[in-house]
Amino acid sequence: MSATKLSVKHLLGIKQLTPDDIQLILHTADQFKEVINRPIKKVPSLRDITIANLFFENSTRTRVSFELAERRLSADTVNFSAAQSSVKKGETLIDTVNNILAMKVDMVVMRHPNPGACVFLSRHIDASIINAGDGAHEHPTQALLDAYSIRERLGDVKGKKIAIIGDILHSRVALSNIFCLQKLGAEVMVCGPRTLMPRYISSLGVKVEFDLRKALEWCDVANMLRIQLERQDIKYFPSLREYTMQYGLDMPTLRSLGKEIIVMHPGPINRGVEITSEVADSGQAIILDQVENGVAVRMAVLYLLAGRMQD
Amino acid sequence: MAPRLILHPQQFAITINRLCHQLIETHDNFSESVIIGLQPRGVLLARRIHKTLNTILPGHSISLGELDVTFYRDDFRRRDLIANRTQIDFVIEDKNVILVDDVLYTGRTIRAGLDAMMAFGRPKDVELLVLIDRRFSRNLPIQAKYIGRTVDTIASEKIKVDWKEAGGEDHVWLMTQE
């Protein structure tokens, strides 16, 4: 690892990061993982920093994870969700954010339904911005924690085969994961129904597969995505039951592979749709490790971006 | 100006030996004491002290930990610092802790180290051991109890410690910046 600081001032997406940036984040997350397992799980690094968490879209895991990460770094936090705000009264995004920044906020963590909302904001305001998911575009911290979890279990991401399975079309997790895993030297395959496969996805340099069985036989790690019913305005497949028959992962299938693959899921799980409860709760699933690592990875991102604030 | 040699390998070994014997005078068989090296270079000294103590006091297991202070520093936004591993696999509650670093200069690293250490519990007593004490350059009221060599330096000078473990020989140099 050669970098001692990030090449970016905002975390807008994995696309903007260099492989050195990603390695630095993962290395720093290692140290924070040790911190959050101490009797006192808190360090004073960001005690002079105020962070606003702006969630214009629902979230449980990401929001709690960011909040915990911020508090364990001793930052002050303010929370904001669109449901109970002036956004409903017609305020624009820049106005909303500028009003919050006028109260001396240093960093903004934002989730927004529109792709590119964070990029737009970064051009107009002064604070450091972290994308916590923008529509179907990117979810960089999820990709970082996925890479961290793979590295933790398999020793390295480089050279590993990772299959991303399910609703590729609507998934920001898929796009960020593809960028992140490729930058770390992994081979990536996407697998799902044709209707949920973006038409030019192979131009990103990923393998495309429509047969779940073949994808599972190829991979070391299967990242099972959630079917995002809330983003599907038309029917992409005849029924959930049919989707489960074709693309759901169950224990008999997992056992029949003749090798032990790792099963990941970004959550929230639709139990019995993408994966059965038995698979989700098995030793091959690292779903809860992903959640634990999420706090350490987000601490690393916040800490390293704060280090760039005086540049 | 050429670098000036402060400790050559033989003096280096004698100094480490003396520090170990001073520690034994106070800590007896180390049943109530633990050694914690500060990352990155204090760890090398702590390992060497630990190794030497083990040859002087065979049969006793002495606890050795590594502590990274990066997240506790007061200057992390002014410098590019990479965090290192922290590993403390023992309880420090009610123990006598010997903090170890290679060079004591402004005292800020030790201040951060004290804070970082407290996250692991409340020790009974904390002492500081350093190989080189740069006298008259402290920013904080911090002093070492065990000192390898005291040197008088000015701010433009630098102390460089070479370690056998890092591929060279055991040396301490005083460097003057041109």
Coordinates of C-alpha atoms in Angstrom, one line a residue:
Chain A
M1 CA 0.0 0.0 0.0
S2 CA 1.6 3.3 -1.1
A3 CA -1.1 6.0 -0.4
T4 CA -1.2 7.8 2.9
K5 CA -4.2 9.8 2.0
L6 CA -7.3 9.6 -0.3
S7 CA -7.1 11.1 -3.7
V8 CA -10.7 12.4 -3.4
K9 CA -12.4 14.9 -1.1
H10 CA -15.8 13.3 -1.3
L11 CA -16.9 9.7 -1.5
L12 CA -19.3 10.0 -4.4
G13 CA -18.8 6.6 -5.9
I14 CA -16.3 3.8 -6.2
K15 CA -15.8 4.9 -9.8
Q16 CA -13.8 7.9 -8.6
L17 CA -11.5 6.0 -6.3
T18 CA -8.1 4.6 -7.2
P19 CA -7.1 1.0 -6.2
D20 CA -4.7 2.7 -3.6
D21 CA -7.6 4.6 -2.1
I22 CA -9.6 1.4 -1.7
Q23 CA -6.6 -0.4 -0.1
L24 CA -6.0 2.5 2.3
I25 CA -9.7 2.4 3.4
L26 CA -9.6 -1.4 3.9
H27 CA -6.3 -1.1 5.9
T28 CA -7.7 1.7 8.1
A29 CA -10.9 -0.3 8.6
D30 CA -8.8 -3.2 10.0
Q31 CA -7.7 -0.8 12.8
F32 CA -11.2 0.4 13.4
K33 CA -12.5 -3.1 13.6
E34 CA -10.1 -3.7 16.5
V35 CA -11.3 -0.4 18.1
I36 CA -15.0 -1.4 18.0
N37 CA -14.2 -4.6 19.8
R38 CA -12.5 -2.8 22.7
P39 CA -14.2 -2.3 26.1
I40 CA -14.4 1.4 25.2
K41 CA -15.4 1.5 21.6
K42 CA -14.7 5.1 20.9
V43 CA -11.9 7.2 19.7
P44 CA -11.7 11.0 19.9
S45 CA -10.5 11.6 16.3
L46 CA -13.5 13.6 14.9
R47 CA -14.6 15.4 18.1
D48 CA -14.4 18.7 16.3
I49 CA -16.5 17.6 13.4
T50 CA -20.3 17.8 12.9
I51 CA -21.9 15.4 10.4
A52 CA -25.4 15.7 8.9
N53 CA -27.1 12.5 7.9
L54 CA -29.6 13.4 5.2
F55 CA -31.8 10.5 4.2
F56 CA -34.2 11.3 1.4
E57 CA -35.0 7.6 1.1
N58 CA -35.7 4.9 3.7
S59 CA -32.9 3.0 5.3
T60 CA -32.3 1.2 8.5
R61 CA -29.0 -0.6 8.2
T62 CA -27.0 2.1 6.4
R63 CA -28.3 4.8 8.6
V64 CA -27.7 3.1 11.9
S65 CA -24.3 2.0 10.7
F66 CA -23.3 5.5 9.7
E67 CA -24.6 6.9 12.9
L68 CA -22.7 4.4 15.0
A69 CA -19.5 5.0 13.0
E70 CA -19.9 8.8 13.6
R71 CA -20.4 8.4 17.3
R72 CA -17.6 6.0 17.7
L73 CA -15.3 8.7 16.1
S74 CA -16.8 11.2 18.6
A75 CA -18.4 13.4 15.9
D76 CA -21.5 15.3 16.6
T77 CA -24.4 14.3 14.4
V78 CA -27.7 15.6 13.2
N79 CA -30.3 13.5 11.5
F80 CA -32.7 14.4 8.9
S81 CA -35.2 12.3 7.0
A82 CA -37.3 13.6 4.1
A83 CA -40.5 12.3 5.6
Q84 CA -40.7 14.9 8.3
S85 CA -38.9 17.8 6.6
S86 CA -39.4 21.0 4.5
V87 CA -38.7 18.9 1.4
K88 CA -42.3 18.0 1.5
K89 CA -43.1 21.8 1.4
G90 CA -41.2 22.2 -1.8
E91 CA -37.7 23.2 -0.8
T92 CA -34.9 22.4 -3.3
L93 CA -32.1 20.1 -2.5
I94 CA -29.4 22.8 -2.5
D95 CA -31.6 25.0 -0.3
T96 CA -32.2 22.2 2.2
V97 CA -28.5 21.4 2.4
N98 CA -27.3 25.0 2.5
N99 CA -29.6 25.6 5.4
I100 CA -28.1 22.7 7.2
L101 CA -24.6 23.8 6.4
A102 CA -25.3 27.3 7.7
M103 CA -25.5 25.7 11.0
K104 CA -21.8 24.8 10.6
V105 CA -21.9 21.2 9.5
D106 CA -18.6 19.8 8.1
M107 CA -19.6 16.6 6.4
V108 CA -22.8 15.4 4.8
V109 CA -23.9 11.7 4.5
M110 CA -26.7 11.6 1.9
R111 CA -29.0 9.0 0.6
H112 CA -31.2 10.2 -2.3
P113 CA -33.5 8.5 -4.8
N114 CA -32.0 10.4 -7.7
P115 CA -28.8 9.0 -9.3
G116 CA -26.1 11.6 -9.3
A117 CA -27.6 13.7 -6.4
C118 CA -24.3 13.6 -4.5
V119 CA -22.3 14.6 -7.5
F120 CA -24.6 17.5 -8.1
L121 CA -24.4 18.6 -4.5
S122 CA -20.6 18.3 -4.4
R123 CA -20.4 20.9 -7.2
H124 CA -22.5 23.4 -5.3
I125 CA -21.5 23.2 -1.6
D126 CA -18.4 23.3 0.5
A127 CA -18.8 20.3 2.9
S128 CA -17.3 16.8 2.4
I129 CA -20.0 14.6 0.9
I130 CA -20.5 10.8 1.4
N131 CA -22.9 9.0 -0.9
A132 CA -25.0 6.6 1.1
G133 CA -26.8 5.4 -2.0
D134 CA -28.1 7.5 -4.9
G135 CA -31.0 5.8 -6.7
A136 CA -29.9 2.9 -8.9
H137 CA -26.4 4.4 -9.3
E138 CA -23.9 3.8 -6.6
H139 CA -23.7 2.7 -2.9
P140 CA -19.9 3.0 -2.3
T141 CA -19.7 2.1 1.4
Q142 CA -21.7 -1.1 0.8
A143 CA -19.2 -2.2 -1.9
L144 CA -16.3 -1.3 0.4
L145 CA -17.7 -3.4 3.2
D146 CA -18.4 -6.2 0.9
A147 CA -14.8 -6.2 -0.4
Y148 CA -13.6 -6.0 3.2
S149 CA -15.8 -9.0 4.2
I150 CA -14.5 -11.0 1.3
R151 CA -10.9 -10.1 2.1
E152 CA -11.5 -11.0 5.7
R153 CA -12.8 -14.4 4.9
L154 CA -10.6 -15.4 1.9
G155 CA -7.5 -13.4 2.7
D156 CA -7.5 -11.4 -0.5
V157 CA -10.0 -10.1 -3.1
K158 CA -7.5 -10.3 -5.9
G159 CA -8.0 -13.3 -8.2
K160 CA -11.3 -14.3 -6.6
K161 CA -14.4 -15.0 -8.6
I162 CA -17.5 -13.2 -7.4
A163 CA -21.0 -13.6 -8.8
I164 CA -23.5 -10.9 -8.2
I165 CA -26.9 -12.5 -8.5
G166 CA -30.4 -11.1 -8.9
D167 CA -31.9 -7.7 -9.8
I168 CA -28.8 -6.1 -11.5
L169 CA -30.9 -3.5 -13.3
H170 CA -32.1 -1.6 -10.2
S171 CA -29.1 -2.3 -8.0
R172 CA -26.7 0.4 -6.9
V173 CA -25.0 -2.3 -4.8
A174 CA -24.2 -4.2 -8.0
L175 CA -22.6 -1.3 -9.8
S176 CA -20.5 -0.2 -6.9
N177 CA -19.5 -3.8 -6.3
I178 CA -18.4 -4.3 -9.9
F179 CA -16.2 -1.2 -9.8
C180 CA -14.7 -2.0 -6.4
L181 CA -14.0 -5.7 -7.0
Q182 CA -12.5 -5.0 -10.4
K183 CA -10.2 -2.4 -9.0
L184 CA -9.1 -4.9 -6.4
G185 CA -8.3 -7.4 -9.2
A186 CA -11.3 -9.8 -8.8
E187 CA -13.2 -11.5 -11.6
V188 CA -16.9 -10.5 -11.6
M189 CA -19.9 -12.2 -13.1
V190 CA -23.5 -10.9 -13.0
C191 CA -26.4 -13.3 -13.1
G192 CA -30.1 -12.7 -13.2
P193 CA -33.2 -12.8 -15.4
R194 CA -32.8 -11.1 -18.8
T195 CA -35.4 -8.5 -17.9
L196 CA -33.3 -7.4 -14.9
M197 CA -30.0 -7.3 -16.8
P198 CA -28.9 -3.9 -18.1
R199 CA -28.4 -4.2 -21.8
Y200 CA -24.8 -3.0 -22.1
I201 CA -23.6 -4.4 -18.8
S202 CA -20.9 -6.5 -20.5
S203 CA -19.2 -3.3 -21.5
L204 CA -18.1 -3.0 -17.8
G205 CA -15.9 -6.1 -18.4
V206 CA -18.1 -8.5 -16.4
K207 CA -19.2 -12.0 -17.4
V208 CA -22.9 -12.3 -17.9
E209 CA -24.8 -15.5 -17.1
F210 CA -28.5 -16.3 -17.0
D211 CA -28.3 -19.7 -15.4
L212 CA -27.9 -19.6 -11.6
R213 CA -26.4 -23.1 -11.4
K214 CA -23.6 -22.2 -13.8
A215 CA -22.9 -19.0 -11.9
L216 CA -22.7 -20.8 -8.6
E217 CA -20.4 -23.5 -10.1
W218 CA -18.1 -20.7 -11.4
C219 CA -17.8 -18.5 -8.3
D220 CA -16.0 -18.4 -4.9
V221 CA -18.5 -15.9 -3.6
A222 CA -22.2 -15.4 -4.4
N223 CA -23.6 -11.9 -3.6
M224 CA -27.3 -12.4 -3.6
L225 CA -29.1 -9.1 -4.2
R226 CA -32.6 -8.2 -3.0
I227 CA -35.4 -8.0 -5.4
Q228 CA -36.3 -4.3 -5.2
L229 CA -40.0 -4.4 -5.7
E230 CA -40.2 -0.7 -4.7
R231 CA -38.2 0.3 -7.8
Q232 CA -40.0 -1.9 -10.2
D233 CA -42.8 0.0 -11.8
I234 CA -43.6 -2.7 -14.3
K235 CA -43.5 -6.5 -14.0
Y236 CA -40.1 -7.9 -14.8
F237 CA -40.9 -11.5 -14.1
P238 CA -44.2 -13.4 -13.9
S239 CA -44.3 -13.9 -10.2
L240 CA -42.0 -13.9 -7.1
R241 CA -42.5 -17.6 -6.9
E242 CA -41.2 -18.1 -10.4
Y243 CA -38.2 -15.9 -9.6
T244 CA -37.4 -18.0 -6.5
M245 CA -37.7 -21.2 -8.6
Q246 CA -35.1 -19.9 -11.1
Y247 CA -32.8 -17.6 -9.0
G248 CA -33.5 -18.4 -5.4
L249 CA -30.6 -20.0 -3.5
D250 CA -31.5 -23.0 -1.2
M251 CA -29.5 -25.4 0.8
P252 CA -29.8 -28.5 -1.5
T253 CA -28.4 -26.4 -4.4
L254 CA -25.6 -25.0 -2.1
R255 CA -24.7 -28.5 -0.9
S256 CA -24.7 -30.0 -4.4
L257 CA -21.9 -27.7 -5.7
G258 CA -19.1 -29.9 -4.3
K259 CA -17.3 -26.8 -3.0
E260 CA -17.9 -24.3 -0.2
I261 CA -18.8 -20.9 -1.6
I262 CA -19.4 -17.8 0.5
V263 CA -22.9 -16.3 0.5
M264 CA -23.4 -12.6 0.9
H265 CA -26.5 -10.4 1.0
P266 CA -26.6 -6.6 1.4
G267 CA -29.8 -6.8 3.3
P268 CA -32.7 -6.4 4.0
I269 CA -33.3 -10.1 3.1
N270 CA -36.5 -11.2 1.6
R271 CA -36.4 -14.6 3.3
G272 CA -37.6 -17.3 1.0
V273 CA -37.2 -15.2 -2.2
E274 CA -33.5 -14.6 -3.0
I275 CA -32.3 -17.0 -0.4
T276 CA -34.0 -19.4 2.0
S277 CA -33.7 -18.9 5.8
E278 CA -31.6 -22.0 6.0
V279 CA -29.0 -20.5 3.7
A280 CA -29.1 -17.1 5.4
D281 CA -28.5 -18.6 8.8
S282 CA -25.8 -21.2 7.6
G283 CA -22.1 -21.0 8.3
Q284 CA -21.4 -20.2 4.7
A285 CA -23.4 -16.9 4.9
I286 CA -21.4 -13.9 6.1
I287 CA -24.4 -11.5 6.2
L288 CA -24.0 -10.4 9.8
D289 CA -20.2 -10.1 9.3
Q290 CA -21.0 -7.7 6.6
V291 CA -23.1 -5.6 9.0
E292 CA -20.4 -5.6 11.6
N293 CA -17.7 -4.7 9.1
G294 CA -19.9 -1.9 7.8
V295 CA -19.3 0.2 10.9
A296 CA -15.5 -0.2 10.7
V297 CA -15.5 0.6 7.0
R298 CA -17.6 3.7 7.5
M299 CA -15.4 4.8 10.3
A300 CA -12.4 4.5 8.0
V301 CA -14.2 6.5 5.3
L302 CA -15.2 9.3 7.6
Y303 CA -11.8 9.4 9.3
L304 CA -9.9 9.5 6.0
L305 CA -12.1 12.1 4.4
A306 CA -11.9 14.3 7.6
G307 CA -8.1 14.1 7.1
R308 CA -8.5 15.7 3.7
M309 CA -10.7 18.6 4.9
Q310 CA -7.8 21.1 5.5
D311 CA -6.2 20.5 2.1
Chain B
M1 CA 26.7 18.2 8.3
A2 CA 27.2 14.4 8.4
P3 CA 25.0 12.4 10.7
R4 CA 26.6 11.9 14.1
L5 CA 26.6 8.4 15.7
I6 CA 25.1 8.5 19.2
L7 CA 24.9 4.8 19.9
H8 CA 26.9 2.1 18.0
P9 CA 25.8 -1.6 18.1
Q10 CA 27.7 -2.5 21.2
Q11 CA 26.5 0.6 23.2
F12 CA 23.1 -0.1 21.9
A13 CA 23.1 -3.6 23.4
I14 CA 24.6 -2.4 26.7
T15 CA 21.9 0.3 26.9
I16 CA 19.0 -2.2 26.3
N17 CA 20.6 -4.5 28.9
R18 CA 20.8 -1.8 31.5
L19 CA 17.1 -0.7 30.8
C20 CA 16.1 -4.3 31.3
H21 CA 17.9 -4.6 34.6
Q22 CA 16.4 -1.3 35.8
L23 CA 12.9 -2.7 34.9
I24 CA 13.6 -5.8 36.9
E25 CA 14.6 -3.8 40.0
T26 CA 11.2 -2.2 40.0
H27 CA 9.0 -4.9 38.6
D28 CA 10.5 -8.1 40.0
N29 CA 9.2 -11.0 38.0
F30 CA 6.6 -9.0 36.0
S31 CA 3.6 -10.9 37.4
E32 CA 1.8 -7.6 38.0
S33 CA 3.4 -5.7 35.1
V34 CA 2.8 -5.5 31.3
I35 CA 4.8 -3.9 28.5
I36 CA 3.1 -1.9 25.8
G37 CA 5.1 -0.7 22.8
L38 CA 3.8 2.3 20.8
Q39 CA 3.4 1.9 17.1
P40 CA 5.3 2.0 14.9
R41 CA 8.8 2.1 16.2
G42 CA 8.3 1.8 19.9
V43 CA 7.1 -1.7 19.2
L44 CA 10.5 -2.7 17.9
L45 CA 12.1 -1.5 21.2
A46 CA 9.4 -3.2 23.2
R47 CA 10.0 -6.5 21.4
R48 CA 13.7 -6.2 22.0
I49 CA 13.2 -5.4 25.7
H50 CA 10.8 -8.3 26.0
K51 CA 13.2 -10.7 24.3
T52 CA 16.1 -9.6 26.6
L53 CA 14.0 -9.9 29.7
N54 CA 13.0 -13.4 28.7
T55 CA 16.7 -14.4 28.6
I56 CA 17.4 -12.8 31.9
L57 CA 14.3 -14.1 33.6
P58 CA 13.6 -17.5 31.9
G59 CA 10.4 -19.3 32.8
H60 CA 8.3 -16.1 33.3
S61 CA 5.8 -15.1 30.8
I62 CA 5.8 -11.4 30.4
S63 CA 2.8 -9.7 28.6
L64 CA 3.7 -7.7 25.6
G65 CA 1.2 -5.5 23.6
E66 CA 1.3 -3.1 20.7
L67 CA -0.7 0.1 20.8
D68 CA -1.4 2.4 17.9
V69 CA -2.2 6.0 18.8
T70 CA -3.1 7.5 15.4
F71 CA -6.8 7.9 16.2
Y72 CA -5.9 9.8 19.4
R73 CA -3.4 12.2 17.9
D74 CA -4.1 15.9 18.1
D75 CA -2.5 16.6 14.7
F76 CA -4.0 13.9 12.4
R77 CA -5.5 16.5 10.0
R78 CA -2.1 18.2 9.6
R79 CA -0.1 15.1 8.8
D80 CA -0.6 12.1 6.7
L81 CA -0.5 9.2 9.1
I82 CA -1.3 5.6 8.5
A83 CA -2.8 3.7 11.3
N84 CA -1.1 0.5 12.5
R85 CA -2.2 -2.6 14.3
T86 CA -3.2 -2.5 18.0
Q87 CA -2.9 -5.8 19.8
I88 CA -3.4 -6.0 23.6
D89 CA -4.4 -9.6 24.4
F90 CA -4.3 -9.1 28.2
V91 CA -6.1 -7.1 30.9
I92 CA -4.4 -3.9 31.9
E93 CA -6.8 -3.2 34.7
D94 CA -4.9 -2.7 38.0
K95 CA -1.6 -3.6 36.3
N96 CA 1.7 -1.7 36.2
V97 CA 2.0 -0.6 32.6
I98 CA 5.4 0.1 31.1
L99 CA 4.8 2.3 27.9
V100 CA 7.7 2.0 25.5
D101 CA 8.7 4.3 22.7
D102 CA 11.9 4.9 20.8
V103 CA 12.3 8.7 21.0
L104 CA 10.7 11.1 23.4
Y105 CA 10.5 14.5 21.8
T106 CA 7.5 16.8 22.2
G107 CA 5.6 14.4 24.4
R108 CA 2.5 14.5 22.1
T109 CA 2.7 10.9 21.0
I110 CA 2.9 9.8 24.7
R111 CA -0.1 12.0 25.5
A112 CA -2.1 10.2 22.8
G113 CA -0.7 6.9 24.0
L114 CA -2.0 7.5 27.5
D115 CA -5.5 8.2 26.1
A116 CA -5.4 5.2 23.8
M117 CA -4.3 3.0 26.6
M118 CA -7.2 4.1 28.9
A119 CA -9.6 2.6 26.4
F120 CA -8.4 -0.8 27.6
G121 CA -9.0 -0.2 31.3
R122 CA -7.6 1.6 34.3
P123 CA -4.0 0.6 35.1
K124 CA -2.6 0.9 38.6
D125 CA 0.5 2.6 37.5
V126 CA 2.0 3.8 34.2
E127 CA 5.7 4.3 33.5
L128 CA 7.5 5.5 30.4
L129 CA 10.6 3.9 28.9
V130 CA 12.4 5.5 26.0
L131 CA 15.6 4.7 24.2
I132 CA 16.4 8.4 23.4
D133 CA 15.2 11.4 25.4
R134 CA 15.5 14.7 23.5
R135 CA 15.8 17.0 26.4
F136 CA 14.5 20.6 26.4
S137 CA 12.1 20.0 23.5
R138 CA 8.9 19.0 25.3
N139 CA 5.5 20.7 24.6
L140 CA 3.8 18.8 27.4
P141 CA 4.7 18.0 31.0
I142 CA 5.7 14.4 30.3
Q143 CA 9.0 12.7 31.4
A144 CA 10.3 9.2 31.1
K145 CA 11.3 7.1 34.0
Y146 CA 13.7 4.8 32.2
I147 CA 16.0 6.5 29.6
G148 CA 18.6 4.9 27.3
R149 CA 20.4 8.1 26.4
T150 CA 19.6 11.7 26.9
V151 CA 20.6 14.1 24.1
D152 CA 20.4 17.8 23.7
T153 CA 18.9 18.7 20.3
I154 CA 17.4 21.6 18.5
A155 CA 14.3 21.5 16.4
S156 CA 16.1 21.3 13.0
E157 CA 17.9 18.1 14.1
K158 CA 16.4 14.6 13.9
I159 CA 17.1 11.4 15.7
K160 CA 17.1 8.2 13.6
V161 CA 17.1 4.8 15.1
D162 CA 18.1 1.8 13.0
W163 CA 17.1 -1.7 14.0
K164 CA 18.7 -5.1 13.2
E165 CA 15.1 -6.3 12.7
A166 CA 14.7 -3.8 9.9
G167 CA 17.6 -5.2 8.0
G168 CA 20.4 -2.9 9.1
E169 CA 22.5 -2.7 12.3
D170 CA 21.5 -1.3 15.7
H171 CA 22.4 2.4 15.5
V172 CA 21.2 5.7 16.7
W173 CA 22.1 8.7 14.6
L174 CA 21.7 12.5 15.1
M175 CA 20.9 14.0 11.7
T176 CA 21.1 17.7 10.9
Q177 CA 18.9 19.1 8.2
E178 CA 20.7 21.2 5.7

